[in-house]
XYZ file of C-alpha atoms in Angstrom:
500
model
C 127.900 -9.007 73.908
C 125.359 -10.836 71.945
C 127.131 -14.434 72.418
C 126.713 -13.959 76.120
C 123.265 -13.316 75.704
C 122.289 -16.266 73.883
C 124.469 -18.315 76.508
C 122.767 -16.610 79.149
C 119.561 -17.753 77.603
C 120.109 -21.140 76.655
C 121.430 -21.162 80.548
C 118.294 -20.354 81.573
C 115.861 -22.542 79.366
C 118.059 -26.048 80.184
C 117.705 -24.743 84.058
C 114.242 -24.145 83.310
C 113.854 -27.926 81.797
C 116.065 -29.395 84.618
C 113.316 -28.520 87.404
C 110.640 -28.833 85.079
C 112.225 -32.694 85.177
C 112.784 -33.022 88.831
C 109.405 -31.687 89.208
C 108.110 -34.641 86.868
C 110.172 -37.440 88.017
C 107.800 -38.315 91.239
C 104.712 -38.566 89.000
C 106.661 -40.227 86.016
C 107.643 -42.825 88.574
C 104.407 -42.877 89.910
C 102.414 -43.830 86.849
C 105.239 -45.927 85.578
C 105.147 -47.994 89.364
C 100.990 -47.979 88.850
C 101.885 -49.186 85.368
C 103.662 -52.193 86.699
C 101.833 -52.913 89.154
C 98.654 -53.614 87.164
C 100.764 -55.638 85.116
C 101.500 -57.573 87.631
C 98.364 -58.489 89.205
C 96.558 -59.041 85.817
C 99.299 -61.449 84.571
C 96.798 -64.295 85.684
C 93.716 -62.774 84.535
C 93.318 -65.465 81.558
C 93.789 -68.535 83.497
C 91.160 -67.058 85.588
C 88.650 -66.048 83.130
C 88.932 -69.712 82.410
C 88.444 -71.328 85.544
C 84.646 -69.588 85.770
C 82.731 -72.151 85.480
C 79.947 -71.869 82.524
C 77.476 -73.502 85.405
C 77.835 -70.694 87.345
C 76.064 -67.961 84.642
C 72.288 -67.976 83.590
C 70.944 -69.596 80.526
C 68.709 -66.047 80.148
C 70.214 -62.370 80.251
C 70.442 -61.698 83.845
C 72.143 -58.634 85.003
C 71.955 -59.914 88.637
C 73.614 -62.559 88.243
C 76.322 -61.350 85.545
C 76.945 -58.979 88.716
C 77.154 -61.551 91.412
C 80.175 -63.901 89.137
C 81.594 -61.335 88.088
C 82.125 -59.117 90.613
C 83.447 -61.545 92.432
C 86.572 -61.644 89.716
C 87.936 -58.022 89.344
C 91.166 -58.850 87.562
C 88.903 -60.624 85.116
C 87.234 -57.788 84.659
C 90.096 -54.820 84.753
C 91.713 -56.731 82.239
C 89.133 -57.098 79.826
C 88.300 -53.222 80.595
C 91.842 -52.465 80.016
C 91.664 -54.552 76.336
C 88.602 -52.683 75.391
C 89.857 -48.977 76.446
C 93.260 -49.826 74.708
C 91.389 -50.361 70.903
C 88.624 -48.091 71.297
C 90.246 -45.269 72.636
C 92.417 -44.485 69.542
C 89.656 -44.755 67.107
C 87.629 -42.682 69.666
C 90.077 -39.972 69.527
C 90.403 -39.810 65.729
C 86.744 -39.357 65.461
C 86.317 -36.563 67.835
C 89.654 -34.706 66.542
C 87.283 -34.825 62.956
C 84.270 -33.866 64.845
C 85.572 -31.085 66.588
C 87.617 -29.618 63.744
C 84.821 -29.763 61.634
C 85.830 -31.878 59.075
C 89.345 -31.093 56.909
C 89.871 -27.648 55.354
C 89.757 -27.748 51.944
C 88.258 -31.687 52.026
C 86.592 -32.603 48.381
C 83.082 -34.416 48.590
C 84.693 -37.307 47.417
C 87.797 -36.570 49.910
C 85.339 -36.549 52.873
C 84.086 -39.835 51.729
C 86.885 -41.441 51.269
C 87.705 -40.346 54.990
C 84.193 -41.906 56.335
C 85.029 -45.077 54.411
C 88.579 -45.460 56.247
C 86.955 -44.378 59.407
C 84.351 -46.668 58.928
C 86.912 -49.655 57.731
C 89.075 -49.039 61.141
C 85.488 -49.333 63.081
C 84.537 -52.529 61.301
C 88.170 -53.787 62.799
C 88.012 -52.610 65.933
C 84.617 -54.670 66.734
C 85.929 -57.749 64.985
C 88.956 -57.209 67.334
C 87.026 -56.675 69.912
C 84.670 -60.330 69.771
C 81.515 -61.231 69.661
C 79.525 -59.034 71.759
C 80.838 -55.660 69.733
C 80.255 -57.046 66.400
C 76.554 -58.169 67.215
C 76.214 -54.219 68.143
C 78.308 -53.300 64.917
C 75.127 -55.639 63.156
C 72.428 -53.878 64.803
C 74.143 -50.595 64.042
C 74.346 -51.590 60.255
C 70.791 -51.501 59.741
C 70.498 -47.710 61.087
C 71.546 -45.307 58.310
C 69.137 -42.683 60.976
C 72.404 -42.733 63.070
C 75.885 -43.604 60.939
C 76.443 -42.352 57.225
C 76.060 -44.475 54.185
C 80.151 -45.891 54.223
C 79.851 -46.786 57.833
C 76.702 -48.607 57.262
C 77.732 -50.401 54.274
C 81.178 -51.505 56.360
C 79.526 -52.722 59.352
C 76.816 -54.401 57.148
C 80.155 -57.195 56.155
C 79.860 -58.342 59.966
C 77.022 -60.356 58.866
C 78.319 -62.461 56.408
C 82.289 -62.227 56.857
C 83.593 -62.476 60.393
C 86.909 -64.644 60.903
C 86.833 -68.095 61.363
C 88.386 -70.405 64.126
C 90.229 -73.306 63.987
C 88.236 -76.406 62.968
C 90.384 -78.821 65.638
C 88.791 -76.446 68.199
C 85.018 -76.870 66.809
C 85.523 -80.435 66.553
C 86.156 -80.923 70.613
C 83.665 -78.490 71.188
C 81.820 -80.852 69.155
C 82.932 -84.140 71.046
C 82.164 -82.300 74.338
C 78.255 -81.337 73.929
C 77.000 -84.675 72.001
C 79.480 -87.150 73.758
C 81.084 -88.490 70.780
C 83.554 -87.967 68.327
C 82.318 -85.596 65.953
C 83.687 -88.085 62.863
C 81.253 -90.635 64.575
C 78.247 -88.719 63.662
C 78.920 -86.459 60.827
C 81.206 -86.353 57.807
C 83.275 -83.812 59.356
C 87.331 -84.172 60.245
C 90.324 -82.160 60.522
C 90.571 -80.871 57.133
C 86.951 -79.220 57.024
C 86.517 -76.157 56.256
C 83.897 -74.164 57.654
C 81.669 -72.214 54.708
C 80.492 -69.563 56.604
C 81.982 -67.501 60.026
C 79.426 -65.289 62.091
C 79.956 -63.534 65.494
C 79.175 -66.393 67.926
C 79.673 -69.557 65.622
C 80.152 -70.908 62.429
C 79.087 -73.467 59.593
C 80.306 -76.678 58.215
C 78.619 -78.471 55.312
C 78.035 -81.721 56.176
C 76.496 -85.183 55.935
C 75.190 -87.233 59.386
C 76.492 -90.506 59.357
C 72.783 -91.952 60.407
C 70.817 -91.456 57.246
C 72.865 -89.693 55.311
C 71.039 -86.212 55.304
C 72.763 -83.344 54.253
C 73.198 -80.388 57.264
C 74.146 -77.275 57.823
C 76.460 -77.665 61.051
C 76.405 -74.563 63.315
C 79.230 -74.765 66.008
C 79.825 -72.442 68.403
C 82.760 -70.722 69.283
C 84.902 -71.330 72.116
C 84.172 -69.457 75.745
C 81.406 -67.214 74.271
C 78.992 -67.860 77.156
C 81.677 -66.376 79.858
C 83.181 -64.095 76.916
C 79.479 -62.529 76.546
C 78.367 -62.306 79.893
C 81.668 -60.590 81.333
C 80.976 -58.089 78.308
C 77.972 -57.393 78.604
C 78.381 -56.910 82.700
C 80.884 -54.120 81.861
C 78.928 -52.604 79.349
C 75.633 -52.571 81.659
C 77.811 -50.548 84.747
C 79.197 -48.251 81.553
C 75.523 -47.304 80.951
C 74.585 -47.227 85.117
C 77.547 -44.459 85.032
C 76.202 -42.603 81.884
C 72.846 -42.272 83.259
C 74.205 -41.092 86.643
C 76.432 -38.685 84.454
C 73.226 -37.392 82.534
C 70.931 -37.018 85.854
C 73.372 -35.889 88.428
C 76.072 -33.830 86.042
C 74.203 -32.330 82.937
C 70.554 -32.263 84.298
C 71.076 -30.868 88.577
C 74.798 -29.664 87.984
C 74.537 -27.820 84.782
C 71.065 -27.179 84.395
C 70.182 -29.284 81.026
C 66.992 -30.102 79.947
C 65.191 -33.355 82.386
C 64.746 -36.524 80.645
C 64.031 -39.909 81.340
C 67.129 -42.099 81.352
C 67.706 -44.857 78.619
C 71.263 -46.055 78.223
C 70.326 -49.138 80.615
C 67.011 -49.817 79.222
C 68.562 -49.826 75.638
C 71.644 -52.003 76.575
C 69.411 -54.589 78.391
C 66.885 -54.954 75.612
C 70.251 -55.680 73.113
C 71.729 -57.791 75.589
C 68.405 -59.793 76.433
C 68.436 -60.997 72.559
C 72.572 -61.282 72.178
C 72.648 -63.385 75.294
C 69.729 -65.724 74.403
C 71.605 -66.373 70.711
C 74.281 -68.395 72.687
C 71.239 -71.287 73.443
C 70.878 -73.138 69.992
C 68.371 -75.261 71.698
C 66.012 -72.227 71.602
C 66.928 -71.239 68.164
C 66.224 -74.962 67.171
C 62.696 -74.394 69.242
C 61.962 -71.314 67.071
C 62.619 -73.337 63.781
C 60.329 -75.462 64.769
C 57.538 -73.648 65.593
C 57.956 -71.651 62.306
C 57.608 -74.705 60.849
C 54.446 -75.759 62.418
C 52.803 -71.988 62.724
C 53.852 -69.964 59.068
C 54.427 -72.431 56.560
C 50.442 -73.592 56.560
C 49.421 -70.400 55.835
C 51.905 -69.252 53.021
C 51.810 -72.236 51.240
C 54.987 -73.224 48.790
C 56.239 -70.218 48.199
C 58.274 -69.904 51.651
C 60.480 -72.843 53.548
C 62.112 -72.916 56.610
C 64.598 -75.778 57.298
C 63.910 -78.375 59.497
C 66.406 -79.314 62.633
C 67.596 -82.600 63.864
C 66.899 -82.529 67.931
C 69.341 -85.554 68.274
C 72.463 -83.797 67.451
C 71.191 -80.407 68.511
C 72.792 -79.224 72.157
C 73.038 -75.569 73.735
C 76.625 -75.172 71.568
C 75.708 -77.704 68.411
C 72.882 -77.157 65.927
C 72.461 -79.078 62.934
C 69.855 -78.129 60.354
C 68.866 -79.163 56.911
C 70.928 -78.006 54.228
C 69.303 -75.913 52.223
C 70.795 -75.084 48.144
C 70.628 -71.583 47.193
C 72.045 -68.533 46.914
C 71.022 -64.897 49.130
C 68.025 -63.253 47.920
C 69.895 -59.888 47.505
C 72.665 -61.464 45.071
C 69.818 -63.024 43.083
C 69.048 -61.331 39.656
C 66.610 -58.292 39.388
C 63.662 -60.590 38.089
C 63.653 -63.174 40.936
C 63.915 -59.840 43.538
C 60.812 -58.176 42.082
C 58.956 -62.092 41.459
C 59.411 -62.504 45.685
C 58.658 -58.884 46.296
C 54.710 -60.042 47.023
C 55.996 -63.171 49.095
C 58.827 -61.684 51.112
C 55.787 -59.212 52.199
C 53.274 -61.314 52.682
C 55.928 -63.798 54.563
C 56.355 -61.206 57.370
C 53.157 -59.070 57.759
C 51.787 -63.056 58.455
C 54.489 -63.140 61.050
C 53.898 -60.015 62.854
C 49.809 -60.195 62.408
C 49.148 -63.614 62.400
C 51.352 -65.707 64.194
C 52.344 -63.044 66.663
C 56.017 -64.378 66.341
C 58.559 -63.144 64.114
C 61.964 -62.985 62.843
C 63.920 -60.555 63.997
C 67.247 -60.611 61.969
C 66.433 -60.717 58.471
C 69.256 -59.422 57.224
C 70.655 -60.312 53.502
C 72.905 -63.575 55.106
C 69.493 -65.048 56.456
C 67.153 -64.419 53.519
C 67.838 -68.018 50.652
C 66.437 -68.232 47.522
C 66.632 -71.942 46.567
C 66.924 -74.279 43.717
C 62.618 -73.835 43.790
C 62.261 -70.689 43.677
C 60.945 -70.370 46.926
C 62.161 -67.530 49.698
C 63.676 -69.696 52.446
C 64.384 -67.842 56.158
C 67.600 -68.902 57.736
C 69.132 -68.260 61.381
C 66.294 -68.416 63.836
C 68.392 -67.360 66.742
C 66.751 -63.912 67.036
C 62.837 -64.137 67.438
C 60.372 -61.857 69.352
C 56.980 -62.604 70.180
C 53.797 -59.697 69.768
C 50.727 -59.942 71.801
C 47.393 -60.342 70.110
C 46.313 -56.950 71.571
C 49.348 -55.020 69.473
C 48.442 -57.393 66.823
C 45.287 -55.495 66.444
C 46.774 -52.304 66.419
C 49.185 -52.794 64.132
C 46.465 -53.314 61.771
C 44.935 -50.184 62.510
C 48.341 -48.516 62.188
C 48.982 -49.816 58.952
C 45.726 -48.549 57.612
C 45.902 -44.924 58.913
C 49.459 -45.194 57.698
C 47.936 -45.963 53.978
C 44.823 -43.317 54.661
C 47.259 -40.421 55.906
C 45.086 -40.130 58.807
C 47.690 -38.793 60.971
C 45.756 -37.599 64.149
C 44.738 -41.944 64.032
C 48.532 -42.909 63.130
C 49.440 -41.022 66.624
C 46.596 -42.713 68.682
C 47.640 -46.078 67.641
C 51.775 -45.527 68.514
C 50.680 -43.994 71.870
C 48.131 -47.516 72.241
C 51.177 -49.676 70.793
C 53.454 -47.780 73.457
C 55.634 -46.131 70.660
C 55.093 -42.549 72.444
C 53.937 -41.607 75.973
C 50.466 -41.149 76.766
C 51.541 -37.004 77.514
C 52.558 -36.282 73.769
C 52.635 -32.814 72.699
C 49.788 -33.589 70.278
C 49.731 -29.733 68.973
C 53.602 -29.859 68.454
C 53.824 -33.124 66.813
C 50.853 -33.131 64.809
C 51.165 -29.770 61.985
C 54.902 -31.317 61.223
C 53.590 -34.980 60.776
C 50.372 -33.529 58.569
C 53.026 -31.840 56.105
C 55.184 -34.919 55.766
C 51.991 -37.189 55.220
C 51.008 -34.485 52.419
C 54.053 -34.546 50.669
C 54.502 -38.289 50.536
C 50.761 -38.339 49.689
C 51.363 -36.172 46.182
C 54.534 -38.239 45.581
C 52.278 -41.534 45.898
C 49.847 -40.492 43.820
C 51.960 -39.247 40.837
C 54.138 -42.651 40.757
C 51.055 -44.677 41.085
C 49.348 -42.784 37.836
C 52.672 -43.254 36.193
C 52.663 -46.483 36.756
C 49.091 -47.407 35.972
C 48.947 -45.608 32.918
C 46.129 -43.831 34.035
C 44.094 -47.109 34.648
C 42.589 -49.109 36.877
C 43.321 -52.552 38.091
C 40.663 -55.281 38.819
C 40.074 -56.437 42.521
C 38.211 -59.531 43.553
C 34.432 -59.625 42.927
C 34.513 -57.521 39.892
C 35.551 -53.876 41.891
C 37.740 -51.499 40.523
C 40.340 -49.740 42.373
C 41.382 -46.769 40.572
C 44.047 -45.160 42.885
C 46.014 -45.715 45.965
C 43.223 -43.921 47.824
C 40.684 -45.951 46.722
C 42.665 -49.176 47.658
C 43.316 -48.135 50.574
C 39.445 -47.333 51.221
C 38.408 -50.451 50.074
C 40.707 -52.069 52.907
C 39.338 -49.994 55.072
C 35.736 -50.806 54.130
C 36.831 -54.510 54.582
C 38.658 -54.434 57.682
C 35.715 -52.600 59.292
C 33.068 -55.270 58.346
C 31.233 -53.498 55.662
C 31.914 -56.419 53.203
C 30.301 -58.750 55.842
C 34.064 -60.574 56.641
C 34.522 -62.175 59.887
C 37.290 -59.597 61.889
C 39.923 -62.089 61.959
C 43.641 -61.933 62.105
C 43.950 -63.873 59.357
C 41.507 -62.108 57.661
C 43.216 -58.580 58.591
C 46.362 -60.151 57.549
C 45.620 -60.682 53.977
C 43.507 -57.291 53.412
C 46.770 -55.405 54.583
C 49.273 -57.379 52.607
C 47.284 -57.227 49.245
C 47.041 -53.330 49.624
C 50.830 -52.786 50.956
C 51.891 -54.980 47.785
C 49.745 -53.228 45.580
């Protein structure tokens, strides 16, 4: 009869899911002991991370000895590893469900973008979550619309300017503990401050010293970063060691993909080299300095840089003049296009005169003040250029301006941009038809924009057209104008033509 069929059925499916359950109950209890376990012996991971002393860890990014403290503390580590895993891996899996499916059927344009915002909203979270080290990489990442779409970009780009704050009680020991004083003792600063700004390692108070009365921007840094930073960036350097073993040993001799030089460690160390040395303020207040001293004489009034107070200036506590202004990108449209010329000029000098430059000019660290002048902010972040790239960066710029392609190539291999073994004949046809195009597109805006005219150079020449500018730098540069071939020299020939 049909009843005893379906009993006979459901008979057979709840003996099925019985040994399907006994089967299961030695791993369940397994993973659930394992489980435990862990929990156990991480329960005293935080009073450990704690106990590392700061002594113990370089000043400088050094992966040796990031290895040697804290391999010597695994449940420090497995519980930070475990943190990380726990909010990335969610987000991770949302992103490759989208990936792999494609995208949603039936998804609008402006569906799909609302989707990358909210993806890109639960990213910016994650790395604030996350600390210090992952929001510095969430900064670098905002700059690289080549590698995340527009709403991801613009979300990470608020990890620049609007981080979360700490408490003030905890700034104000930290305080007390690097200058050996009260903090009330030397600066206008109690209980009830507020900071006015938050970023990824520290933040600022607005202040007045109690010696002279100067007004300062107070930069205090946050609590445990130097042993939050280095344990991060130790896990993060073996994550890269195993995806370059993964690439050269799995994909390339396993599976038979395509040989290529391994980067994930190189990449990680050159972010980590210029994360870790942002935790010494002392060296930030070094770079002011020499700023100071280096740029400012040759750019005249139109650019300032802040000047620091050494006394009350540790490796945690930086004070610096307070400068009045607002960011350069909020200003209007007229004071933009007015420091245009200067914001140009300000950082070609850099990069071919002084051979030191700033190398995190993003909107938070770029003032316009109650002068009008462009003021640079934040000097944690600088790198130095040798006078031989110096050189070549010139020439780059100029065969950049010329089109000369075949010369553009020569001077990235010279500058170390591509290897010496470059498929000339494959690279070159594709570059040549992307110079062209932006060549015609050039031209036509500039003859728009000149009416058709020409504008008036020094000594009475006319430069009718991009191309002729940019041969009469070339003529200059090269001595035909009897100039002495100096950087400075160089400097200002480039800048005049990349402004024009």
């Amino acid at each position: 009869p049909p009843e005893l069929t379906g009993l006979g059925l459901q008979a057979m499916i709840g003996g099925s899911l019985r040994h399907a359950a006994r089967r299961l109950r030695a791993p369940a209890l397994a993973v659930a002991g394992c489980a435990a376990g862990t929990s156990l012996y991480l329960r005293g991971a935080d009073e450990e991370f704690r106990h590392v002393s700061e002594s113990e860890l370089p000043t400088t990014y050094d992966p040796e000895a990031f290895a040697a403290v804290w391999s010597a503390h695994p449940r420090c580590c497995l519980a930070r590893l475990r943190e990380i895993v726990a909010r990335v891996a969610p987000l991770a899996a949302v992103v490759l469900r989208d990936s792999l499916r494609g995208g949603v059927a039936g998804e609008s344009e402006a569906e799909r973008d609302a989707r990358y915002a909210l993806r890109a909203r639960e990213l910016r979270g994650c790395l604030t979550d996350l600390g210090p080290t992952f929001i510095k990489a969430g900064q670098a990442l905002s700059i690289r619309p080549d590698v995340l779409p527009p709403p991801a970009v613009y979300e990470l780009q608020k990890l620049c300017d609007a981080v979360p704050s700490y408490p003030t009680a905890a700034a104000l020991a930290l305080i007390e503990a690097e200058l050996g004083a009260p903090a009330s003792s030397l600066f206008e600063l109690d209980a009830s401050s507020e900071p006015i700004a938050a970023a990824s390692l520290g933040q600022v108070y607005r202040c007045r010293l109690r010696e002279g009365g100067a007004e300062v921007a107070l930069k205090v840094q946050r609590p445990d970063m130097i042993r939050a930073v280095s344990l991060d960036l130790y896990l993060l350097r073996r994550y890269c060691l195993f995806v370059e073993w993964f690439k050269v040993r799995v994909l390339t001799n396993l599976l038979g993909a395509a040989e290529r030089t391994p980067f994930d460690v190189a990449l990680l160390d050159t972010f980590a080299r210029a994360s870790y040395l942002e935790l010494d303020y002392t060296h930030e207040a070094a770079n002011l300095e020499r700023f100071r001293t280096e740029l400012l004489p040759r750019l005249g009034s139109s650019v300032y840089v802040p000047r620091s107070y050494p006394a009350v200036t540790t490796r945690k506590v930086l004070a610096t003049e307070w400068i009045e202004g607002e960011q350069l990108a909020r200003s209007p449209p007229e004071v933009i296009n007015r420091l245009i010329a200067t914001g140009v000029d300000c950082f070609i000098s850099q990069l071919l005169d002084v051979g030191f430059f700033h190398s995190d000019p993003h909107p938070g660290n770029l003032l316009v003040d109650a002068r009008g002048r462009l003021v640079l902010i934040d000097f944690g972040l600088c790198a130095e250029i040798a006078a031989f790239d110096t050189r070549h960066l010139t020439s780059a710029i100029v065969n950049l301006m010329r089109g000369d392609v075949e010369g553009l190539v020569n001077d990235a291999i010279t500058l170390r941009f591509l290897p010496p073994d470059v498929d000339r004949e494959a690279l070159l046809p594709p570059l040549r038809r992307v110079f062209e195009q932006g060549r015609l597109a050039a031209a036509t805006q500039a003859s728009e924009s000149l009416g058709g005219g020409g504008r008036r150079r020094g000594g009475g020449r006319t430069v009718s057209s991009p191309r002729h500018r940019v041969e009469h730098l070339e003529h200059r540069v090269r001595g035909g104008d009897g100039a002495k071939d100096s950087a400075l020299h160089r400097h200002h020939l480039v800048c005049r033509c990349v402004v024009a």
